[in-house]
Structures are given as C-alpha cells and as structure tokens.
Amino acid sequence: MKKITTILILGLILIWNDVKAQIVVQNTQSPSTLVQNILMGNGVVASNITYNGSAVNAQTPQGNVTFFNSNGSSFPISTGVLLTSGNGNAAVGPNNSGSFSNNVPATPDVSTDPDLIAISNDNPTNGVVLEFDFVPSGDTISFRYIFGSEEYPEFVNAGFNDAFGFFLSGPGIAGPYSNGAINIALVPGTATPVTIDNVSPSTNSAYYVNNVNGVAYGNAIQFDGTTVVLTANASVQCGQTYHIKLAICNIADNGWDSGVFLEADSFSSEAVDIAVATVTGDTTVIENCTGAQFIFSRPQTQLGDTLLVNYDIGGTAIMSPNAGADYNNLPNPITFLPGEDTIVINLFPIGDGITETPETVIITATTITECGDTIITTGTLYIIDGPTLPINESNPTVFCANDSVPVTATASGGFGPYTYLWSYLGQTGNSAYVPIFQNGSIDYYVTATDQCGNTGTDTVTVTMNQTLAIDTMMMFPASACTPDGAVSGMGEGITGQPQYHWEGPNTGGPFEIDATVMQNLPPGWYVFTLTDNVCSVTDSILLTSEPGPIADFTLSSISGCNPLNVTFTNNSQNATNFEWYFGNGNSAMVNDLSSQNQTFTVSADQVLIAINGPCRDTAYASVAIVECGCTDPLATNFDPTAVQNDGSCIYPEPTVIIPNIFTPNGDANNEVFKLTTTNATEVTITINNRWGNLVYEGTGLDPFWDGKINGTIAPDGVYFVQYTVKGLMGRELTGQGFLQLIRQ
C-alpha cells in the first residue's frame, strides 16, 4: 500500500557537535508533564499517568524521571525523558569513573515487579516504573531510545543483568507479561529483551556502543556503554485505549546505575517523525553558520511500503531560489523506499549581511491515519543574525615602563573555538604582548571571530603608574687628551633600597661602577641604570672633553719646476707650539701661526705637528719638483733631459732663393722652376704671364713648374712669380720676382 503524507517540520538535528559538551539533566518537571509535553508525539493522546520510583531526596522526589538535553554534544538524541535506576544527574558526563554508583535504596514496588523479574531472571532492587494509558490515531505505535549503563563492560554476564522493558497491553495484544502485555524493547529482529547481558561487546555487539573514557560521546555522559539508537514499535488498533509500562531497574545491587533515554516527540502513531534540535537548544538557527539536518523517520511497521511525504513551508523567511533567499531549497516531496526508515535533508541558513529581526520558517503538516483520522500540526523555526561576541579582557597596570606587557582576552557566545586579532603588530591568539613607556593609559584593541564569522571587538587598557625616575644626570668634561672626566646621576620616586650602576663608553664599555658617580673617564656616552624594589630605569649622558689641537696647513704650490719657491700657511687650531719638517733638510720650531717659505729642488714630503700640552696632532703634504726646459726636438734649444716644457723653445727662421732663368728644353738641365728653401714646412707659388694671366699655382714642401700651360709648352718670355714660405711655429716669408723662360 502506498501512503501520501504531508509532514510538519518542527526543528533541526544539529550537524555541529562539540565533543567537550555535557548533556544537561533537569528534574524540575513532574513525570506527568514529561510524558505529556516532552515524550508524546503526533497521533497519540496520553492519560492516567502514574509513577513509582526512588525518592532521591526530599528536594528531588522525581530524581530518576528527568528531562535531558544533549546540549550540542555528540550524544545522538538531542532531547527527551531520562529514566534511571538511581538519580538522573548521575548520567551527566564526563565518563570519569569506572563504576559510578548512586547507592539509592531499593524501591519496594520495583523490586517485586514480576515483569522486570521475568526479563532479568534475577531480583530487581531500585529503579522506576512509569505507566500511562494512550489512544493512538493510527495503526502503529513507535518511539526511539538508547539504553546505557555503568555495569558495562566489566559486569556483563556477572549476575548484574540490569534490565528494562516497555510493556504494552491492550486490544489485540496477548503476551506473557502482566495484563497480557508484550515487551517491545527488543533486540532488532528478535524476541530478545534488551539487557546488560543481551547487548554487550560479546552479544549482539552490532547494537553496542563503547564509551569507556568517553571514546564514543566525549564528555557527554557518564555511562561506560550504551546501545545504538533503537526503535520500539508495535501494531495497534486506531482509536482504542492501550496501556504501557516503562520500567528500569538495577539487578543484585543498588548502584552502578543504568538509564534509558526516550527521544522527545518520538512516542507517536502512524505519522512520520521529524527530530528537532538546534545549537541554541530552542528552535533557532543562525545565518550562514549553523547548518542543520531534517531527519525524517517512520515507524518500523511501515518499512515494507513506499511512502511519499509532502510538506508545506510558510513564514517570513524566503527559500532559494527565490530572490532574497534566507535558506537553501529543500526537496519536496521526499520518498521512503521499502526498507528505508530514515531520510536526511540539509538546511543551510544564508547569510545576507543585513541586520534584521528574526525570520520564521513555519511548516504545516497533515497526516491521515489508517483510521481516517487527520493529524494537523504546526511548528516554527527562527533564522536569526549571528551574535556580537562579548569579550572578557585583562586591563593590566604596570609600575615600570615595559615593551612586553602581557594582555589576554576571552570571547564567549557564538560558536567556538575563536580566533583573535590584536591591533598591535597583528598578533593572534587570546594573549599578546604590548608596550607602554610613559605614565598614563594606552588602549589596544582585540577582535574575536568565531567559527561562523561572528565578531566582537573590545578595548584592552594598559596603565602605567611608574614612580621611579632619573631626575639628575651631570657630566664633568675631561681635559684634552687626558681621561680625567666624571659623570653622576640621581633618582626620585624610589621604593625600597636603590641600586645604582654606571658603565661606558656605551653599554658594555670597559668602565663600570655600582655607585652614583664614576670618575677618571675619557669622553663618550655613559649609561646610568637605577633599580629599586619595583622597577629599573636607564638613561645616558655624553661626556665631552676640552678641544685638542687640530693640525692643518696649505701650500702656495704643490708642484713646479726646479727650483720652486713655496709658502706654507698654518691653519691649525687649539695649539700653542708647532713643529715643521719640510723634507728639504730644513725644519722649524715656532709658537705662532706664522707662514713659512721654502725652496725645493727635488720632490719632498712635509709634516706639521700641532702641540697643546700632552696633545699632539699631525698634518701632512707633498711638493712635487720636475726638471723643465724645451722638450721640442725641432727647436734649436731642445733639452733631452727636460720632462716639462717651460715655453723656452727657439725655432730657426725659414730662408728662400728665387731662380730668375730656367730652360725647359729637354736637355735634363734646369728643366723645372722651383724655390730653394730652408726650415720650410710649406711652400706656395703662383706664376703669371706679362698680361697677368695665371699660368701655374702649386703648394707643398717642394712645388715646381715644368714650363707648360694646360699641357702646352709655354712661350719664351718673362713671367711674374709670387711665393709664401711657412716655417716652424707659424713663421712666414713672402716675396715676388721675375722669371725668364728660354728654350734654346
């Protein structure tokens, strides 16, 4: 048979678990309230609720029927009703005792309960029995639970077979227990009751969870072992009245408690169940942070069918892919296939970065039972903005200037662990080091961010109240070139016995003393440290000295020809006597700044020593002497030993002789006309005929005319000659004359 059901989503199952969290147990509600408001789910109406158990003390008469909340821990059932053989508070983690015992006195009615005796085959002691009538709207009844115990694992099969049972009686039911009841707390797929001996590491181990030292649930619960989440279910007749007895007890002792965790809203008939939980413990999720799960489960009696589930979603929150979506798109409908009892879909609130009031997801579901009854339920889920994280910070006061003051900050709220960022040097972590160097207060800032990106910023104020100070430092200059200086220092605001220390020049220098005054010192920086019972302060002072002599002189010439006259000018300072050494064999001892004159024939080095008492300073110079003369080999006075030309070279004058006849007649004698010259570097000749026409022009060292004009023999006659003869150093001779050309 195929069933179509519309379901109300009441809440979330967390996907965010904190293994350090412990479950919370509260005994402020009566057993009747716990059944009606916590345990009952869809399609069931309870009545005639009775309770028989151990009164732990006068203030907690229902100590072994309590409310529990997994508190964000790794325990797999988020909220519900806890039945224990002792005090419910004993179930709270961490698992830090091998065998925890409440030692609650025996419960008379429980110790004689025939159904518990039948299950355990032993004698019950203390425990609890919770009974009520109910009317189912459907043809099935089911609820989810976990059984846990301190008897695990060391007392398995040791005669301490703590037991519990869910004894159901009513129309159509015929069983071996009181009032014809059957026990529906069974190992899955069997008729074996769930007890210490029947579910353990060695028997039906697939349904056993080891929690010794918190290996399974961290700090959540105290019990050393549990079952997995199991489902108790049975077929019933809709609209009829049934009775159920929920019972648990210790066997053979009144300690080493056992307990059974009944999931909230899971005692239901016919309808598909939706588990509910959130990080905050209510019906809220946080934008862009607490991803969650909708866990749809259905009764075991329906596993053979295909079940199609539709649900309607309303409220102010918008589902994706619509514009301005507040959470992701949820698949609708969902389909249970045969054999499938659980379907999980994820909801992720979307962070929009907008500060706004809580937005709602309101889901309405309708279930029509086999009897034709209609179950209508509604629930509201709130999507809220992330919180601003409060920060508890240190605000230290120091009494001494310090570049490394420790500060701390601790964030709360939101979702840890947290990261921290400090305004000084970008330090991270919940502690940092910051400086303060003067009295007063300095503010630094720290920002905490949780795993969802929620932030908080706070101010850390560091205050310095230093009284110790160095108020007087003096120095007494040293004499020139004499280590006879001194320094002194004093302080104020001293607490207790002060300690004084000088050292120098500079930190770690060769001079030091534990006193207020240090003497016989050369110039330099000296460091003074004052320490009292609270603080240490340091300052420094420059010790100077009287000025020493500074030797300095200048020369009128530093190089020249032999002989060279040089004047030495004394520019020295802070000196009373002077020693001159000229390097030419001469020296002078004077007591003033008078100039000195010297003649040099060879190169020499000079030294001036400036003297003032024991102080001496020295300056140096050099004079370079060279041999000078005429260095041009063409000059008549060329000096091969000279290395520098002194401009004294003398050059010869050019000479010229002009022939007045030449006979270019082919007899190889006097065939051309040219000048006869000496000391010439260039000769220029122009020849004109009697009418002034140019017949020849030549330039060179020895130009000549062959008696032709443009290749034609010139006629006999008189020709006019002009010449220019250039000699050395640009000297010139010019002249003119007549030439007789004869051919015979």
XYZ file of C-alpha atoms in Angstrom:
744
model
C 0.000 0.000 0.000
C 1.332 3.468 -0.909
C 0.718 6.262 1.609
C 0.882 10.023 0.822
C 1.565 12.126 3.944
C 2.195 15.881 4.488
C 4.529 16.467 7.441
C 5.220 19.329 9.887
C 8.904 20.086 10.364
C 9.333 21.064 13.994
C 13.085 21.651 14.151
C 16.599 20.612 13.320
C 19.103 17.920 14.170
C 22.485 19.521 14.707
C 25.373 18.743 12.484
C 27.590 20.813 14.768
C 28.791 18.698 17.690
C 31.132 19.654 20.463
C 32.817 16.622 21.978
C 33.628 18.671 25.083
C 29.928 19.388 25.902
C 27.977 17.513 28.556
C 24.310 16.658 28.493
C 22.044 18.724 30.741
C 19.655 16.947 33.137
C 16.774 18.799 34.854
C 14.333 17.416 37.425
C 12.025 20.442 37.608
C 9.109 18.820 35.717
C 6.779 16.155 37.059
C 6.573 12.726 35.390
C 3.117 13.645 34.086
C 4.434 16.848 32.477
C 7.389 14.998 30.961
C 5.076 12.458 29.338
C 2.556 14.975 28.040
C 4.884 17.804 26.931
C 8.124 16.008 26.064
C 7.585 12.361 25.153
C 4.252 12.489 23.318
C 4.441 12.994 19.552
C 1.925 13.012 16.729
C -1.212 10.905 16.767
C -1.193 9.863 20.457
C -3.221 11.128 23.449
C -1.963 10.038 26.913
C -3.847 9.845 30.210
C -3.812 8.217 33.673
C -0.087 8.787 34.138
C 1.371 7.135 37.276
C 4.876 6.935 38.672
C 6.663 4.637 41.102
C 10.322 5.242 41.806
C 13.066 6.128 44.282
C 12.842 9.482 46.022
C 16.496 10.506 45.861
C 15.983 13.235 48.456
C 13.214 15.460 49.689
C 14.067 18.187 47.194
C 14.193 15.907 44.120
C 11.361 13.377 44.510
C 11.428 12.608 40.785
C 15.223 12.246 40.611
C 15.036 9.147 38.393
C 12.483 10.571 35.872
C 14.054 13.704 34.383
C 14.340 15.868 31.293
C 17.610 15.786 29.346
C 19.158 17.928 26.594
C 22.244 16.835 24.641
C 23.472 20.476 24.843
C 25.236 20.412 21.486
C 27.306 17.365 22.444
C 27.926 14.279 20.339
C 25.180 12.321 22.110
C 22.823 11.194 19.283
C 19.424 12.005 20.892
C 19.017 15.735 21.355
C 16.242 15.992 23.968
C 13.802 13.738 25.786
C 12.931 11.917 29.000
C 15.553 10.022 31.015
C 14.565 7.058 33.247
C 17.347 5.882 35.583
C 17.681 3.231 38.256
C 19.133 5.981 40.505
C 19.499 9.755 40.189
C 19.249 11.179 36.683
C 22.005 13.690 37.439
C 24.432 10.772 37.669
C 24.141 10.308 33.897
C 25.861 13.641 33.208
C 29.426 13.276 31.834
C 32.278 13.166 31.635
C 32.956 9.439 31.830
C 35.462 9.713 34.653
C 34.633 6.775 36.924
C 34.899 3.117 36.090
C 31.760 2.226 38.052
C 29.656 5.165 39.209
C 27.143 4.395 41.944
C 24.297 6.395 43.452
C 23.596 3.703 46.103
C 19.912 4.618 46.011
C 17.830 2.488 48.404
C 15.755 -0.338 46.976
C 12.338 0.570 45.574
C 9.817 -1.899 47.102
C 7.294 -1.951 44.255
C 10.057 -2.125 41.650
C 11.939 -4.906 43.442
C 8.816 -7.099 43.316
C 7.748 -6.203 39.772
C 7.058 -9.556 38.060
C 7.793 -8.248 34.548
C 11.273 -6.972 35.447
C 11.962 -10.246 37.266
C 10.893 -12.157 34.162
C 13.215 -10.171 31.875
C 16.307 -10.285 34.095
C 15.835 -13.729 35.663
C 17.070 -12.158 38.903
C 15.988 -9.931 41.773
C 15.479 -6.216 40.958
C 16.461 -3.643 43.584
C 15.981 0.074 42.992
C 14.507 1.588 39.835
C 11.421 3.270 38.412
C 8.137 2.362 36.744
C 6.302 4.968 34.638
C 2.852 3.969 33.309
C 0.095 5.623 31.308
C -2.854 4.943 29.033
C -2.902 6.235 25.464
C -5.157 6.292 22.419
C -3.382 6.015 19.020
C -4.774 7.693 15.900
C -3.048 5.221 13.603
C -2.447 1.500 13.386
C 1.122 1.630 14.727
C 2.916 2.945 17.776
C 6.677 3.621 17.958
C 9.341 5.613 19.796
C 13.170 5.858 19.809
C 15.510 5.218 22.746
C 19.044 4.462 23.933
C 19.812 2.171 26.888
C 23.027 2.858 28.850
C 24.673 1.518 31.975
C 27.634 1.699 34.345
C 27.546 -2.111 34.512
C 29.248 -2.099 31.094
C 31.545 -3.688 30.247
C 33.065 -5.349 33.330
C 29.826 -6.812 34.781
C 28.400 -8.396 31.624
C 27.331 -11.983 32.450
C 28.417 -11.435 36.057
C 24.980 -11.590 37.698
C 24.206 -7.877 37.411
C 21.909 -8.052 34.400
C 20.303 -4.604 34.744
C 17.143 -4.638 32.720
C 14.319 -2.524 31.453
C 11.157 -3.103 29.453
C 8.396 -1.335 27.557
C 5.360 -3.465 28.426
C 2.417 -2.802 26.067
C -1.096 -4.174 26.681
C -4.492 -3.549 25.161
C -6.877 -4.657 22.385
C -5.426 -7.288 20.073
C -2.321 -7.859 22.226
C -1.679 -11.166 24.058
C 1.693 -11.557 25.718
C 3.416 -13.295 28.660
C 3.622 -10.295 30.949
C 1.152 -8.668 33.362
C -2.261 -7.911 31.863
C -1.280 -9.913 28.788
C 1.392 -7.340 27.857
C 4.240 -7.746 25.393
C 7.727 -6.213 25.751
C 8.576 -4.012 22.759
C 12.119 -3.122 23.986
C 13.730 -5.883 21.931
C 16.990 -6.534 20.132
C 16.107 -5.679 16.478
C 14.717 -8.622 14.528
C 14.457 -10.844 17.632
C 12.225 -11.521 20.628
C 15.198 -10.979 22.992
C 14.804 -8.234 25.620
C 17.453 -5.501 25.724
C 19.524 -6.048 28.916
C 23.156 -5.853 30.048
C 23.810 -9.470 29.126
C 21.839 -9.425 25.853
C 23.505 -6.356 24.253
C 27.233 -6.162 25.022
C 30.666 -6.294 23.394
C 30.240 -10.083 23.038
C 26.483 -10.459 22.425
C 24.596 -8.579 19.694
C 27.662 -6.309 19.517
C 26.335 -4.509 16.416
C 23.945 -2.704 18.754
C 26.560 -1.891 21.452
C 28.490 1.408 21.804
C 31.694 1.527 23.915
C 32.011 4.789 25.880
C 34.786 3.910 28.335
C 36.848 7.105 28.846
C 34.333 8.946 26.633
C 35.523 7.193 23.465
C 32.083 7.437 21.825
C 30.473 10.590 23.252
C 33.344 12.703 24.582
C 32.287 14.338 27.853
C 28.556 13.953 27.190
C 27.509 11.116 29.531
C 28.830 9.089 32.462
C 27.735 5.612 31.290
C 30.563 3.278 30.204
C 28.438 1.773 27.405
C 25.118 2.154 25.591
C 23.062 0.690 22.828
C 22.766 2.402 19.486
C 19.561 4.368 18.873
C 16.846 1.699 18.844
C 13.145 1.888 17.939
C 10.359 0.264 19.911
C 7.221 -0.295 17.799
C 4.061 -2.342 17.644
C 0.837 -2.678 15.679
C -2.259 -1.283 17.404
C -5.877 -0.541 16.600
C -6.567 3.101 15.965
C -8.896 4.825 18.378
C -8.553 2.127 21.067
C -7.159 2.580 24.558
C -3.814 0.938 25.340
C -1.600 0.826 28.390
C 2.207 0.942 28.520
C 4.566 0.413 31.426
C 8.105 1.855 31.043
C 10.326 0.224 33.691
C 14.054 0.031 34.515
C 15.922 -1.456 37.460
C 19.246 -2.497 38.945
C 19.807 -6.180 39.474
C 21.524 -7.634 42.565
C 22.821 -4.235 43.743
C 21.565 -0.696 44.255
C 24.443 1.085 42.499
C 26.237 1.083 39.111
C 23.236 2.793 37.568
C 21.516 2.133 34.273
C 19.319 4.517 32.308
C 17.139 4.700 29.219
C 16.951 7.890 27.110
C 13.490 8.301 25.438
C 13.584 10.707 22.484
C 11.276 13.739 22.674
C 8.178 13.719 20.432
C 9.010 10.200 19.253
C 6.109 8.414 21.021
C 3.842 8.653 18.008
C 1.346 6.750 15.966
C 1.399 6.341 12.214
C 2.901 9.718 11.339
C 6.386 10.220 10.014
C 8.531 11.724 12.786
C 10.870 14.700 12.482
C 13.640 15.020 15.081
C 14.182 18.513 16.492
C 17.326 20.172 17.862
C 19.384 23.349 17.417
C 22.676 24.745 18.681
C 20.856 27.168 20.965
C 18.663 24.466 22.472
C 15.488 26.062 21.111
C 14.047 26.467 17.606
C 16.611 28.935 16.247
C 19.371 28.660 13.671
C 21.914 31.336 12.799
C 22.554 32.831 9.374
C 25.479 31.440 7.452
C 26.525 29.348 10.432
C 24.562 26.517 11.977
C 23.983 24.163 9.134
C 21.337 21.666 10.196
C 19.563 18.463 9.223
C 15.925 17.498 8.898
C 15.815 13.813 9.876
C 12.615 12.147 8.682
C 11.885 8.735 10.249
C 8.888 6.436 10.053
C 7.613 3.518 12.177
C 9.238 0.138 11.647
C 5.809 -1.318 10.859
C 5.699 0.754 7.665
C 9.071 -0.307 6.277
C 7.533 -2.603 3.704
C 5.747 0.257 1.936
C 6.816 3.098 -0.354
C 5.866 6.335 1.394
C 5.638 9.720 -0.360
C 5.863 12.695 2.056
C 4.728 16.220 1.114
C 5.091 19.198 3.423
C 4.141 22.884 3.181
C 6.519 25.661 4.244
C 5.460 29.180 5.180
C 6.764 32.015 7.337
C 8.690 35.222 6.642
C 11.929 33.523 5.589
C 12.372 33.012 1.852
C 13.541 29.708 0.383
C 16.016 29.590 -2.505
C 15.957 30.052 -5.488
C 13.637 32.999 -4.865
C 15.181 36.498 -4.723
C 16.446 37.462 -1.273
C 16.579 33.806 -0.177
C 17.223 33.129 3.517
C 17.872 29.384 3.253
C 18.563 26.743 0.632
C 15.988 24.942 -1.451
C 14.568 21.883 0.316
C 13.480 18.848 -1.721
C 9.723 18.353 -1.624
C 8.285 15.726 -1.626
C 10.582 13.081 -0.170
C 10.124 9.374 -0.758
C 10.768 6.479 1.625
C 11.602 3.340 -0.348
C 10.775 -0.116 1.064
C 13.172 -0.925 3.919
C 14.173 2.730 4.351
C 13.286 4.184 7.768
C 15.262 7.483 7.743
C 15.792 10.290 5.213
C 18.058 13.249 5.939
C 17.903 16.608 4.157
C 20.129 19.578 4.975
C 19.126 23.175 5.652
C 21.708 25.948 5.387
C 20.659 29.463 6.507
C 22.060 32.002 4.038
C 23.971 34.998 5.396
C 22.740 38.204 3.731
C 24.802 40.638 5.839
C 21.660 42.600 6.733
C 20.757 43.330 10.347
C 17.136 42.282 10.722
C 14.593 40.811 13.091
C 14.265 37.008 13.344
C 12.735 35.408 10.251
C 10.464 32.392 10.527
C 10.094 29.093 8.724
C 6.571 27.883 9.595
C 5.794 24.335 8.445
C 2.329 22.812 8.472
C 1.801 19.091 8.006
C -1.224 16.828 7.758
C -1.179 13.086 8.358
C -4.241 10.930 7.574
C -4.088 7.701 9.590
C -5.333 4.244 8.687
C -8.425 5.002 10.715
C -9.130 8.084 8.614
C -8.125 10.462 11.395
C -6.401 13.667 10.399
C -3.347 14.836 12.404
C -2.557 18.523 11.816
C 0.492 20.084 13.452
C 2.461 23.277 13.046
C 5.902 24.385 14.121
C 8.041 27.482 13.780
C 11.758 27.709 13.125
C 13.549 31.068 13.588
C 16.505 32.245 11.495
C 18.447 34.906 13.376
C 21.516 37.066 12.748
C 24.827 35.989 14.213
C 25.603 37.379 17.678
C 28.172 40.015 18.553
C 30.701 38.223 20.720
C 31.277 39.598 24.245
C 34.950 39.671 25.279
C 36.310 39.468 28.795
C 39.714 41.145 28.656
C 42.560 41.968 31.024
C 43.382 45.610 31.800
C 46.801 45.396 33.444
C 48.521 48.094 35.484
C 52.320 48.105 35.447
C 54.708 50.079 37.587
C 57.638 50.158 35.213
C 57.975 51.072 31.537
C 57.876 47.846 29.560
C 57.893 46.859 25.906
C 56.339 43.464 26.622
C 53.239 43.703 28.823
C 51.091 40.519 28.614
C 47.385 41.054 27.849
C 44.624 38.464 27.435
C 41.123 38.247 26.028
C 38.454 35.563 26.275
C 35.442 35.563 23.946
C 32.123 33.915 24.706
C 28.878 33.354 22.913
C 28.743 32.381 19.276
C 30.434 29.184 18.208
C 33.977 28.454 19.347
C 36.766 27.896 19.018
C 37.613 31.560 18.466
C 40.397 33.329 16.621
C 41.816 36.626 17.876
C 43.475 39.580 16.131
C 45.238 42.323 18.096
C 45.687 45.873 16.840
C 49.362 45.884 17.873
C 51.618 44.134 15.313
C 48.747 41.936 14.131
C 49.322 39.392 16.906
C 46.956 36.415 17.076
C 45.795 34.150 19.879
C 43.955 35.025 23.068
C 47.114 36.530 24.560
C 49.541 39.136 23.241
C 52.352 41.445 24.322
C 52.093 45.235 24.030
C 54.359 48.148 25.048
C 53.913 51.136 27.358
C 56.739 53.609 28.005
C 55.228 56.517 29.917
C 52.781 57.074 32.728
C 49.124 57.075 31.778
C 46.976 54.657 29.794
C 47.183 53.231 26.292
C 44.296 51.447 24.584
C 44.827 48.424 22.360
C 42.077 46.576 20.528
C 41.317 42.900 20.096
C 38.796 41.382 17.713
C 37.463 37.866 18.297
C 35.929 35.833 15.489
C 34.057 32.564 15.953
C 33.783 29.673 13.514
C 30.798 31.292 11.811
C 32.434 34.660 11.211
C 30.626 36.411 14.089
C 32.886 39.044 15.626
C 33.310 41.187 18.685
C 35.815 43.954 19.387
C 36.859 45.263 22.768
C 39.451 47.595 24.253
C 42.331 46.442 26.420
C 43.651 49.317 28.529
C 47.238 49.164 29.765
C 48.034 51.641 32.547
C 51.496 52.605 33.764
C 51.946 54.148 37.218
C 55.710 54.375 37.482
C 57.165 56.488 40.291
C 60.844 55.661 39.791
C 62.661 58.174 37.569
C 66.163 59.513 36.923
C 65.886 63.205 37.737
C 69.537 64.402 37.660
C 72.434 63.490 35.390
C 75.624 65.556 35.209
C 78.975 65.290 33.467
C 82.335 66.941 34.132
C 84.353 67.313 30.887
C 87.735 65.659 30.553
C 90.873 67.639 29.767
C 92.211 67.437 26.242
C 93.906 64.053 25.740
C 93.533 63.254 29.454
C 90.960 60.712 30.884
C 90.000 62.819 33.887
C 86.249 63.350 33.231
C 83.395 62.269 35.534
C 79.622 61.529 35.446
C 76.984 61.429 38.194
C 73.286 60.517 38.445
C 70.426 60.596 40.962
C 66.798 59.408 41.032
C 63.391 60.070 42.614
C 60.277 58.075 43.464
C 62.399 55.231 44.825
C 60.718 52.257 46.502
C 62.904 50.268 48.863
C 66.684 50.064 48.583
C 68.005 51.542 45.312
C 70.873 50.170 43.256
C 73.000 52.427 41.017
C 75.147 51.371 38.076
C 77.314 53.285 35.581
C 79.024 51.787 32.546
C 80.659 53.086 29.378
C 81.598 54.355 26.980
C 78.299 52.868 25.680
C 76.655 49.730 27.061
C 79.230 47.127 27.957
C 82.128 49.618 27.886
C 85.338 48.977 29.813
C 84.429 51.348 32.674
C 81.718 50.469 35.224
C 80.859 51.048 38.854
C 77.908 50.436 41.203
C 77.653 53.989 42.513
C 76.122 57.356 41.706
C 79.471 58.799 40.463
C 82.131 57.412 38.116
C 85.471 59.267 37.642
C 88.680 59.342 35.570
C 86.893 58.799 32.282
C 87.643 59.512 28.630
C 84.950 61.209 26.529
C 81.981 59.190 25.182
C 78.407 58.085 26.020
C 77.902 56.690 29.535
C 74.823 54.667 30.620
C 73.231 55.093 34.072
C 70.827 52.469 35.490
C 68.733 52.943 38.643
C 66.920 49.931 40.116
C 64.581 49.793 43.092
C 62.286 47.113 44.533
C 59.718 47.669 41.751
C 61.340 48.934 38.611
C 64.515 49.639 36.674
C 65.150 52.784 34.578
C 68.053 53.680 32.301
C 69.363 56.900 30.771
C 72.632 58.040 29.197
C 74.777 61.172 29.006
C 77.548 62.342 26.684
C 80.826 63.084 28.454
C 82.801 65.670 26.478
C 86.412 66.884 26.700
C 88.269 70.139 26.140
C 89.172 70.541 22.456
C 92.535 69.079 21.365
C 94.889 70.541 18.760
C 93.980 70.248 15.099
C 96.940 70.424 12.691
C 96.201 71.929 9.278
C 98.208 73.864 6.644
C 98.052 74.830 2.961
C 100.759 75.276 0.253
C 101.010 78.023 -2.327
C 102.145 75.398 -4.847
C 102.184 71.643 -4.650
C 104.238 71.086 -7.831
C 106.517 73.049 -10.147
C 109.832 73.394 -11.871
C 113.195 73.237 -10.196
C 113.789 75.432 -8.275
C 110.332 76.030 -6.727
C 109.561 78.600 -4.016
C 106.637 77.525 -1.753
C 104.832 79.431 1.012
C 103.303 77.309 3.848
C 100.224 78.813 5.608
C 99.435 77.421 9.113
C 95.640 76.911 9.664
C 95.906 74.833 12.862
C 93.579 75.242 15.881
C 93.836 74.821 19.652
C 97.632 74.544 19.589
C 100.401 76.542 21.276
C 103.519 75.134 19.598
C 104.306 73.905 16.094
C 106.993 71.670 14.643
C 107.665 71.996 10.858
C 109.556 69.358 8.850
C 109.850 70.411 5.184
C 111.610 67.406 3.683
C 114.301 69.520 2.028
C 116.596 69.294 5.017
C 115.021 72.274 6.781
C 112.764 72.355 9.885
C 111.304 74.987 12.185
C 110.034 75.121 15.794
C 107.656 78.048 16.357
C 104.934 79.101 18.825
C 102.678 81.045 16.443
C 100.754 80.650 13.163
C 103.372 82.459 11.041
C 103.827 81.335 7.435
C 106.964 79.521 6.311
C 108.823 79.923 2.982
C 110.952 77.183 1.448
C 112.737 76.459 -1.851
C 112.651 72.955 -3.357
C 114.962 71.470 -5.995
C 113.635 67.925 -5.580
C 110.265 66.434 -4.549
C 109.692 66.244 -0.779
C 107.095 65.407 1.952
C 106.160 67.933 4.646
C 104.912 67.362 8.222
C 103.300 69.817 10.674
C 102.834 68.765 14.320
C 100.407 70.941 16.342
C 101.034 70.717 20.110
C 98.985 71.678 23.175
C 100.325 70.227 26.392
C 100.262 66.411 26.102
C 98.101 66.520 22.970
C 99.638 66.357 19.528
C 98.056 66.317 16.082
C 99.829 65.884 12.754
C 99.085 67.053 9.207
C 100.899 66.021 6.019
C 101.529 67.390 2.488
C 103.862 66.845 -0.502
C 105.668 69.017 -3.081
C 106.460 67.513 -6.499
C 109.523 69.017 -8.369
C 110.194 68.343 -12.056
C 113.008 69.365 -14.488
C 111.756 71.955 -17.008
C 113.123 73.136 -20.438
C 112.437 72.916 -24.194
C 111.012 69.490 -24.965
C 110.513 70.043 -28.761
C 113.230 68.297 -30.781
C 112.612 70.778 -33.647
C 113.682 73.719 -31.533
C 117.212 74.975 -31.692
C 117.437 74.773 -27.884
C 115.854 71.282 -27.422
C 116.751 69.815 -23.976
C 116.504 65.974 -23.944
C 116.655 65.907 -20.120
C 113.576 68.093 -19.573
C 110.241 66.388 -18.584
C 108.099 69.521 -18.634
C 108.091 72.200 -21.362
C 108.729 75.607 -19.876
C 107.978 77.549 -23.080
C 111.613 78.395 -23.801
C 111.883 76.671 -27.200
C 113.598 78.724 -30.020
C 112.854 77.820 -33.626
C 115.027 78.762 -36.832
C 113.712 81.281 -39.414
C 112.875 79.947 -42.933
C 115.030 81.094 -45.979
C 114.277 81.245 -49.745
C 116.258 81.713 -53.044
C 114.378 82.505 -56.322
C 115.996 81.410 -59.649
C 115.485 84.031 -62.467
C 116.015 81.741 -65.513
C 115.008 78.204 -66.389
C 115.334 76.309 -69.676
C 112.739 73.546 -70.114
C 114.278 72.330 -73.443
C 114.630 68.624 -72.707
C 118.378 68.609 -72.035
C 117.780 67.380 -68.443
C 119.343 70.568 -67.078
C 117.308 73.274 -65.411
C 114.104 71.691 -66.735
C 111.739 72.970 -63.939
C 111.278 76.112 -61.912
C 111.272 75.793 -58.082
C 112.392 77.688 -54.989
C 115.398 76.792 -52.898
C 114.290 76.888 -49.133
C 115.433 76.007 -45.617
C 113.394 75.450 -42.429
C 110.206 75.448 -44.517
C 107.097 73.446 -43.646
C 105.005 74.596 -46.639
C 105.678 76.488 -49.906
C 103.066 78.190 -52.142
C 103.986 79.507 -55.689
C 101.845 81.443 -58.217
C 103.181 82.392 -61.725
C 101.501 84.888 -64.087
C 102.452 85.926 -67.650
C 103.124 89.521 -68.616
C 99.425 90.125 -69.119
C 98.627 88.959 -65.583
C 97.177 85.604 -66.554
C 97.811 82.696 -64.140
C 99.934 80.015 -65.753
C 100.814 77.959 -62.633
C 99.904 77.580 -58.926
C 101.351 74.988 -56.546
C 101.553 74.258 -52.805
C 103.649 71.724 -50.864
C 107.060 71.213 -49.424
C 108.715 71.494 -52.898
C 106.245 72.610 -55.625
C 107.639 73.232 -59.201
C 106.562 74.453 -62.745
C 107.503 72.350 -65.779
C 107.073 75.252 -68.269
C 103.718 74.130 -69.634
C 100.296 75.718 -69.594
C 97.470 73.183 -69.516
C 99.867 70.657 -71.112
C 101.098 73.050 -73.817
C 104.646 74.363 -73.865
C 104.677 77.958 -72.669
C 106.285 80.555 -74.922
C 109.622 82.110 -74.090
C 109.434 85.309 -72.178
C 109.340 86.975 -68.779
C 106.925 85.704 -66.114
C 105.941 87.210 -62.728
C 106.487 84.947 -59.614
C 104.878 85.289 -56.104
C 105.607 82.971 -53.153
C 104.782 82.244 -49.480
C 107.113 80.103 -47.378
C 105.849 78.900 -43.930
C 108.332 77.867 -41.248
C 108.189 76.407 -37.710
C 105.897 77.921 -35.033
C 103.861 79.640 -37.820
C 106.602 81.880 -39.115
C 106.129 83.083 -42.794
C 108.200 84.637 -45.625
C 106.523 86.187 -48.651
C 108.068 87.631 -51.799
C 107.982 88.107 -55.559
C 110.232 88.328 -58.595
C 110.614 87.822 -62.385
C 111.465 84.646 -64.245
C 112.988 84.359 -67.732
C 111.825 81.216 -69.654
C 114.288 80.361 -72.518
C 114.128 77.420 -74.913
C 117.358 77.017 -76.948
